[in-house]
């Protein structure tokens, strides 16, 4: 059996710094990681997850620009981004596989994914997840929603509770066993809480790195690879003495997280996700750039978190 590789693609990596995020830009950006994933499908069974920070924020803004149609809650917008980004990844992967192998026989499916969160999660009280475009520097207090200053600039923030379990884990496991390449947990998954015997959507965006680690754990993936727009985790990021780490022992990673070396809304959850996956029994966890996914799998790029 080929080992299971879960690749998490950053929503920010689909829209690169300085781009407005047209579909042409996003498709072009996607071909970089997806062409590598196509080649990796020869050696691995594959799950692809993806973020949606910029995209879900764009949808939210579009809602607010139009008073004529009813506004949709955030959970519905997350579901929409699973559709739009899932479609873009699926069609790009199909094209790349055809380029690589001619008429290919690979089965690809995008799974609409719910992710359970705890309704008492403290994340509901303090929004931390940046979404949408970088805003101009006008008085943030004048905005009708909370914002945060990120490495990219000022962005809107929404609640981001932790993922408890992936509701479709059994379906995803079955699909993997049947040979499908599965795209799942887009945008961290549609956040739901328990409601009677069923579920109810909530206004939040789950961090896709933490959701990916949970999915990787629950389906028994061997390798978790988190691909983003920087080459890995750095100490003194963006400051004199900046150093991208090639190997990061778990003890040091935990200490750096405590000291806030990795920003809470961006690199922090990636390192945390890697630690969580290794603790749950995963074999390898690497954070790398979307340009160097294959090299990272080969151990030649990125930051490898060590047990
Ligand atoms: P994604 O959409 O891939 O999840 P994020 O913006 O959430 O992207 O996370 C990647 C960003 O993390 C980088 O672009 C970088 O600006 C930021 N970052 C914060 N702290 C660090 C750090 N210590 N090392 C590397 N990158 C960092
Ligand atoms: Mg992120």
Short mmCIF file of C-alpha atoms and ligand atoms in Angstrom, two decimals:
data_model
loop_
_atom_site.label_atom_id
_atom_site.label_comp_id
_atom_site.label_asym_id
_atom_site.label_seq_id
_atom_site.Cartn_x
_atom_site.Cartn_y
_atom_site.Cartn_z
CA UNK A 1 0.00 0.00 0.00
CA UNK A 2 1.30 3.44 -0.88
CA UNK A 3 1.62 5.73 2.18
CA UNK A 4 -0.97 8.47 2.66
CA UNK A 5 0.25 12.03 2.13
CA UNK A 6 -1.93 14.95 3.19
CA UNK A 7 -1.00 18.23 1.49
CA UNK A 8 -2.53 21.39 2.99
CA UNK A 9 -2.51 24.30 0.53
CA UNK A 10 -2.63 27.85 1.91
CA UNK A 11 -5.50 30.06 0.80
CA UNK A 12 -2.97 32.87 0.81
CA UNK A 13 -0.68 30.87 -1.45
CA UNK A 14 -3.42 30.80 -4.09
CA UNK A 15 -3.45 34.59 -4.10
CA UNK A 16 0.16 35.73 -3.89
CA UNK A 17 1.33 38.90 -2.19
CA UNK A 18 0.33 41.98 -4.20
CA UNK A 19 -2.27 40.15 -6.34
CA UNK A 20 -5.96 41.09 -6.25
CA UNK A 21 -6.98 37.44 -6.63
CA UNK A 22 -8.54 37.12 -10.07
CA UNK A 23 -9.49 33.57 -11.05
CA UNK A 24 -6.76 33.61 -13.71
CA UNK A 25 -4.17 34.45 -11.01
CA UNK A 26 -5.48 31.76 -8.67
CA UNK A 27 -5.48 29.06 -11.38
CA UNK A 28 -1.97 30.03 -12.47
CA UNK A 29 -0.73 29.95 -8.86
CA UNK A 30 -2.43 26.59 -8.30
CA UNK A 31 -0.62 24.88 -11.16
CA UNK A 32 2.66 25.24 -9.20
CA UNK A 33 1.71 22.99 -6.24
CA UNK A 34 -0.73 20.85 -8.24
CA UNK A 35 1.80 19.82 -10.91
CA UNK A 36 4.00 18.54 -8.07
CA UNK A 37 1.06 16.79 -6.42
CA UNK A 38 0.28 15.08 -9.75
CA UNK A 39 3.79 13.59 -9.81
CA UNK A 40 3.57 12.61 -6.13
CA UNK A 41 0.36 10.67 -6.83
CA UNK A 42 2.61 7.97 -8.30
CA UNK A 43 4.14 7.25 -4.90
CA UNK A 44 1.45 8.35 -2.43
CA UNK A 45 -2.26 8.04 -1.77
CA UNK A 46 -3.28 11.66 -1.56
CA UNK A 47 -5.53 13.96 0.42
CA UNK A 48 -5.53 17.66 -0.43
CA UNK A 49 -6.90 20.26 1.97
CA UNK A 50 -6.90 23.99 1.42
CA UNK A 51 -7.39 27.32 3.14
CA UNK A 52 -9.90 29.98 2.16
CA UNK A 53 -8.94 33.11 4.14
CA UNK A 54 -8.75 35.55 1.22
CA UNK A 55 -11.60 33.89 -0.73
CA UNK A 56 -14.14 33.70 2.12
CA UNK A 57 -13.39 37.33 3.01
CA UNK A 58 -14.02 38.33 -0.61
CA UNK A 59 -17.42 36.59 -0.53
CA UNK A 60 -18.28 38.33 2.71
CA UNK A 61 -17.45 41.72 1.18
CA UNK A 62 -19.56 40.90 -1.89
CA UNK A 63 -22.50 40.17 0.44
CA UNK A 64 -22.11 43.50 2.12
CA UNK A 65 -21.97 45.38 -1.18
CA UNK A 66 -25.44 44.20 -2.24
CA UNK A 67 -28.51 45.08 -0.17
CA UNK A 68 -30.98 43.54 -2.65
CA UNK A 69 -30.37 39.89 -1.78
CA UNK A 70 -30.46 38.25 1.65
CA UNK A 71 -27.11 38.02 3.38
CA UNK A 72 -25.64 34.56 3.87
CA UNK A 73 -24.00 33.46 7.12
CA UNK A 74 -20.30 32.69 7.24
CA UNK A 75 -20.78 28.91 7.36
CA UNK A 76 -22.59 29.06 3.99
CA UNK A 77 -19.74 31.16 2.57
CA UNK A 78 -17.23 28.56 3.80
CA UNK A 79 -19.31 25.91 1.98
CA UNK A 80 -19.19 28.09 -1.16
CA UNK A 81 -15.38 28.30 -0.97
CA UNK A 82 -15.17 24.49 -0.67
CA UNK A 83 -17.03 24.38 -3.97
CA UNK A 84 -15.08 27.08 -5.79
CA UNK A 85 -11.58 26.13 -4.62
CA UNK A 86 -12.36 22.39 -4.76
CA UNK A 87 -13.39 22.86 -8.38
CA UNK A 88 -10.22 24.81 -9.18
CA UNK A 89 -7.95 22.19 -7.55
CA UNK A 90 -9.82 19.26 -9.07
CA UNK A 91 -9.78 20.63 -12.61
CA UNK A 92 -6.13 21.75 -12.36
CA UNK A 93 -5.13 18.32 -11.04
CA UNK A 94 -7.05 16.61 -13.82
CA UNK A 95 -5.22 18.74 -16.40
CA UNK A 96 -1.81 18.14 -14.81
CA UNK A 97 -2.40 14.37 -14.65
CA UNK A 98 -3.42 14.36 -18.30
CA UNK A 99 -0.28 16.32 -19.19
CA UNK A 100 1.81 13.83 -17.20
CA UNK A 101 0.21 10.53 -18.17
CA UNK A 102 -2.04 11.18 -21.17
CA UNK A 103 -5.50 9.65 -20.68
CA UNK A 104 -5.08 9.06 -16.95
CA UNK A 105 -7.12 6.66 -14.83
CA UNK A 106 -6.87 8.52 -11.52
CA UNK A 107 -10.11 9.13 -9.60
CA UNK A 108 -10.49 12.55 -8.00
CA UNK A 109 -13.29 13.72 -5.73
CA UNK A 110 -14.04 16.83 -3.68
CA UNK A 111 -15.86 16.14 -0.42
CA UNK A 112 -18.03 18.78 1.19
CA UNK A 113 -16.75 18.58 4.77
CA UNK A 114 -18.29 19.50 8.10
CA UNK A 115 -16.01 19.97 11.07
CA UNK A 116 -17.37 19.77 14.59
CA UNK A 117 -16.44 22.56 17.01
CA UNK A 118 -17.32 23.08 20.67
CA UNK A 119 -19.94 25.78 21.16
CA UNK A 120 -18.10 26.85 24.34
CA UNK A 121 -14.76 27.20 22.53
CA UNK A 122 -13.05 30.40 23.75
CA UNK A 123 -12.33 31.19 20.07
CA UNK A 124 -15.93 32.41 19.77
CA UNK A 125 -15.23 35.18 22.27
CA UNK A 126 -12.07 36.58 20.69
CA UNK A 127 -11.81 36.64 16.86
CA UNK A 128 -8.31 35.70 15.61
CA UNK A 129 -8.65 34.45 12.03
CA UNK A 130 -7.70 37.03 9.36
CA UNK A 131 -9.87 36.86 6.22
CA UNK A 132 -10.30 38.86 3.04
CA UNK A 133 -8.06 41.50 1.49
CA UNK A 134 -5.57 43.79 3.19
CA UNK A 135 -7.50 46.91 4.20
CA UNK A 136 -6.29 50.48 3.97
CA UNK A 137 -4.93 52.03 7.13
CA UNK A 138 -8.03 54.15 7.97
CA UNK A 139 -9.12 54.26 11.59
CA UNK A 140 -9.85 50.58 12.44
CA UNK A 141 -12.31 51.68 15.16
CA UNK A 142 -14.54 53.16 12.43
CA UNK A 143 -15.05 49.73 10.86
CA UNK A 144 -18.17 47.75 11.80
CA UNK A 145 -16.08 44.60 12.40
CA UNK A 146 -12.89 43.69 14.28
CA UNK A 147 -9.52 43.84 12.51
CA UNK A 148 -5.96 42.75 13.23
CA UNK A 149 -2.56 43.92 12.03
CA UNK A 150 -0.89 41.00 10.22
CA UNK A 151 2.45 40.69 8.36
CA UNK A 152 0.48 41.58 5.21
CA UNK A 153 -1.32 44.62 6.72
CA UNK A 154 -4.65 45.25 8.44
CA UNK A 155 -7.25 42.52 7.88
CA UNK A 156 -10.72 41.66 9.11
CA UNK A 157 -10.83 38.91 11.75
CA UNK A 158 -13.51 36.34 12.59
CA UNK A 159 -13.93 33.71 15.29
CA UNK A 160 -11.88 30.56 14.83
CA UNK A 161 -12.81 27.68 17.16
CA UNK A 162 -10.66 24.54 17.24
CA UNK A 163 -11.65 21.50 15.20
CA UNK A 164 -12.91 18.64 17.39
CA UNK A 165 -13.55 16.01 14.73
CA UNK A 166 -14.06 15.75 10.97
CA UNK A 167 -17.63 14.55 10.43
CA UNK A 168 -16.92 12.86 7.05
CA UNK A 169 -13.77 11.03 8.21
CA UNK A 170 -15.28 7.58 7.49
CA UNK A 171 -16.33 8.58 3.97
CA UNK A 172 -12.88 10.05 3.28
CA UNK A 173 -11.14 6.92 4.60
CA UNK A 174 -13.28 4.74 2.34
CA UNK A 175 -12.57 6.91 -0.69
CA UNK A 176 -8.82 6.73 -0.02
CA UNK A 177 -9.03 2.96 0.34
CA UNK A 178 -10.87 2.86 -3.01
CA UNK A 179 -8.01 4.75 -4.68
CA UNK A 180 -9.53 8.22 -4.91
CA UNK A 181 -7.46 11.38 -4.58
CA UNK A 182 -9.58 13.28 -2.07
CA UNK A 183 -9.94 17.05 -1.71
CA UNK A 184 -11.51 17.73 1.69
CA UNK A 185 -11.79 20.06 4.68
CA UNK A 186 -11.61 23.13 2.45
CA UNK A 187 -11.28 26.37 4.40
CA UNK A 188 -10.85 24.33 7.59
CA UNK A 189 -14.26 22.74 7.04
CA UNK A 190 -17.81 24.02 7.50
CA UNK A 191 -17.96 24.77 11.24
CA UNK A 192 -20.85 22.98 12.98
CA UNK A 193 -21.91 22.38 16.57
CA UNK A 194 -24.06 19.50 17.83
CA UNK A 195 -27.76 20.28 17.77
CA UNK A 196 -30.00 17.53 19.11
CA UNK A 197 -29.13 14.45 17.05
CA UNK A 198 -27.79 16.54 14.21
CA UNK A 199 -25.60 19.56 13.51
CA UNK A 200 -26.00 23.28 13.12
CA UNK A 201 -23.65 25.64 11.28
CA UNK A 202 -21.95 28.46 13.19
CA UNK A 203 -20.44 31.82 12.25
CA UNK A 204 -16.71 31.08 12.20
CA UNK A 205 -13.77 30.02 10.04
CA UNK A 206 -11.72 27.11 11.37
CA UNK A 207 -7.96 27.23 10.85
CA UNK A 208 -7.21 24.88 7.96
CA UNK A 209 -3.86 23.78 9.41
CA UNK A 210 -5.46 22.51 12.62
CA UNK A 211 -8.32 20.90 10.66
CA UNK A 212 -5.77 19.24 8.34
CA UNK A 213 -3.82 17.81 11.30
CA UNK A 214 -7.09 16.45 12.73
CA UNK A 215 -8.07 14.89 9.40
CA UNK A 216 -4.56 13.45 8.93
CA UNK A 217 -4.82 11.89 12.39
CA UNK A 218 -8.34 10.55 11.88
CA UNK A 219 -7.65 8.87 8.53
CA UNK A 220 -4.18 7.60 9.54
CA UNK A 221 -2.08 9.68 7.14
CA UNK A 222 1.68 9.09 7.28
CA UNK A 223 2.95 12.47 6.15
CA UNK A 224 1.46 15.94 6.76
CA UNK A 225 2.80 18.62 4.48
CA UNK A 226 1.70 22.23 5.01
CA UNK A 227 2.47 24.32 1.93
CA UNK A 228 2.43 28.10 2.18
CA UNK A 229 4.03 31.23 0.70
CA UNK A 230 7.26 31.17 2.72
CA UNK A 231 9.96 28.49 2.75
CA UNK A 232 9.18 27.33 6.29
CA UNK A 233 9.12 28.50 9.90
CA UNK A 234 11.67 31.16 10.79
CA UNK A 235 12.99 32.63 13.97
CA UNK A 236 13.22 36.45 14.00
CA UNK A 237 10.88 36.41 10.99
CA UNK A 238 11.05 39.70 9.07
CA UNK A 239 13.67 41.07 11.48
CA UNK A 240 17.48 41.21 11.52
CA UNK A 241 18.84 37.73 12.19
CA UNK A 242 15.90 36.02 10.45
CA UNK A 243 16.64 32.32 10.04
CA UNK A 244 14.47 29.71 8.36
CA UNK A 245 14.76 26.47 10.28
CA UNK A 246 15.32 23.19 8.44
CA UNK A 247 14.75 21.02 11.50
CA UNK A 248 12.67 22.02 14.49
CA UNK A 249 12.64 19.61 17.45
CA UNK A 250 9.21 19.38 19.15
CA UNK A 251 10.50 20.76 22.47
CA UNK A 252 11.90 23.84 20.81
CA UNK A 253 8.76 24.24 18.69
CA UNK A 254 6.60 24.26 21.83
CA UNK A 255 8.89 26.78 23.50
CA UNK A 256 8.84 29.05 20.41
CA UNK A 257 5.01 28.85 20.33
CA UNK A 258 4.89 29.89 23.98
CA UNK A 259 7.15 32.86 23.27
CA UNK A 260 5.08 33.92 20.22
CA UNK A 261 7.96 33.42 17.73
CA UNK A 262 5.40 32.10 15.23
CA UNK A 263 2.46 34.51 14.74
CA UNK A 264 -0.84 33.23 16.17
CA UNK A 265 -2.94 33.75 13.00
CA UNK A 266 -0.45 32.39 10.45
CA UNK A 267 2.73 30.37 11.20
CA UNK A 268 1.64 29.52 14.77
CA UNK A 269 -1.18 27.15 13.78
CA UNK A 270 1.06 25.42 11.23
CA UNK A 271 3.67 24.55 13.86
CA UNK A 272 0.92 23.59 16.30
CA UNK A 273 -0.75 21.39 13.65
CA UNK A 274 2.57 19.66 12.93
CA UNK A 275 3.14 18.99 16.65
CA UNK A 276 -0.38 17.69 17.10
CA UNK A 277 -0.09 15.33 14.13
CA UNK A 278 3.24 13.88 15.34
CA UNK A 279 1.83 13.45 18.85
CA UNK A 280 -1.14 11.54 17.45
CA UNK A 281 1.22 9.03 15.81
CA UNK A 282 1.96 10.62 12.43
CA UNK A 283 5.36 9.83 10.94
CA UNK A 284 6.45 13.15 9.42
CA UNK A 285 5.26 16.77 9.42
CA UNK A 286 6.84 19.43 7.19
CA UNK A 287 6.05 23.11 6.57
CA UNK A 288 7.28 24.30 3.17
CA UNK A 289 6.72 26.68 0.29
CA UNK A 290 4.20 25.73 -2.42
CA UNK A 291 7.16 25.87 -4.84
CA UNK A 292 9.04 23.09 -3.08
CA UNK A 293 6.49 20.42 -2.12
CA UNK A 294 8.38 17.60 -3.86
CA UNK A 295 11.70 18.69 -2.37
CA UNK A 296 10.09 18.85 1.08
CA UNK A 297 8.73 15.30 0.67
CA UNK A 298 12.29 14.24 -0.23
CA UNK A 299 13.61 15.96 2.91
CA UNK A 300 15.43 18.66 0.92
CA UNK A 301 13.33 21.74 1.73
CA UNK A 302 11.02 23.22 4.33
CA UNK A 303 10.96 22.99 8.09
CA UNK A 304 10.68 19.42 9.36
CA UNK A 305 9.18 19.23 12.85
CA UNK A 306 10.98 16.44 14.73
CA UNK A 307 9.34 14.21 17.34
P1 LIG B 1 -1.60 30.27 4.54
O1 LIG B 1 -2.66 30.86 3.71
O2 LIG B 1 -0.64 29.44 3.75
O3 LIG B 1 -2.11 29.56 5.78
P2 LIG B 1 -0.61 32.32 6.38
O4 LIG B 1 -0.57 33.76 6.01
O5 LIG B 1 -1.67 31.89 7.33
O6 LIG B 1 -0.68 31.52 5.01
O7 LIG B 1 0.80 31.86 6.98
C1 LIG B 1 2.00 32.12 6.27
C2 LIG B 1 2.59 33.44 6.73
O8 LIG B 1 3.09 33.30 8.06
C3 LIG B 1 3.80 33.92 5.98
O9 LIG B 1 3.44 34.59 4.79
C4 LIG B 1 4.49 34.83 6.99
O10 LIG B 1 4.22 36.19 6.70
C5 LIG B 1 3.84 34.48 8.32
N1 LIG B 1 4.75 34.24 9.44
C6 LIG B 1 4.54 34.69 10.70
N2 LIG B 1 5.49 34.31 11.53
C7 LIG B 1 6.37 33.58 10.79
C8 LIG B 1 7.58 32.90 11.11
N3 LIG B 1 8.09 32.89 12.34
N4 LIG B 1 8.21 32.24 10.10
C9 LIG B 1 7.71 32.25 8.85
N5 LIG B 1 6.56 32.87 8.50
C10 LIG B 1 5.90 33.54 9.45
MG1 LIG B 2 -3.20 30.45 7.38
#
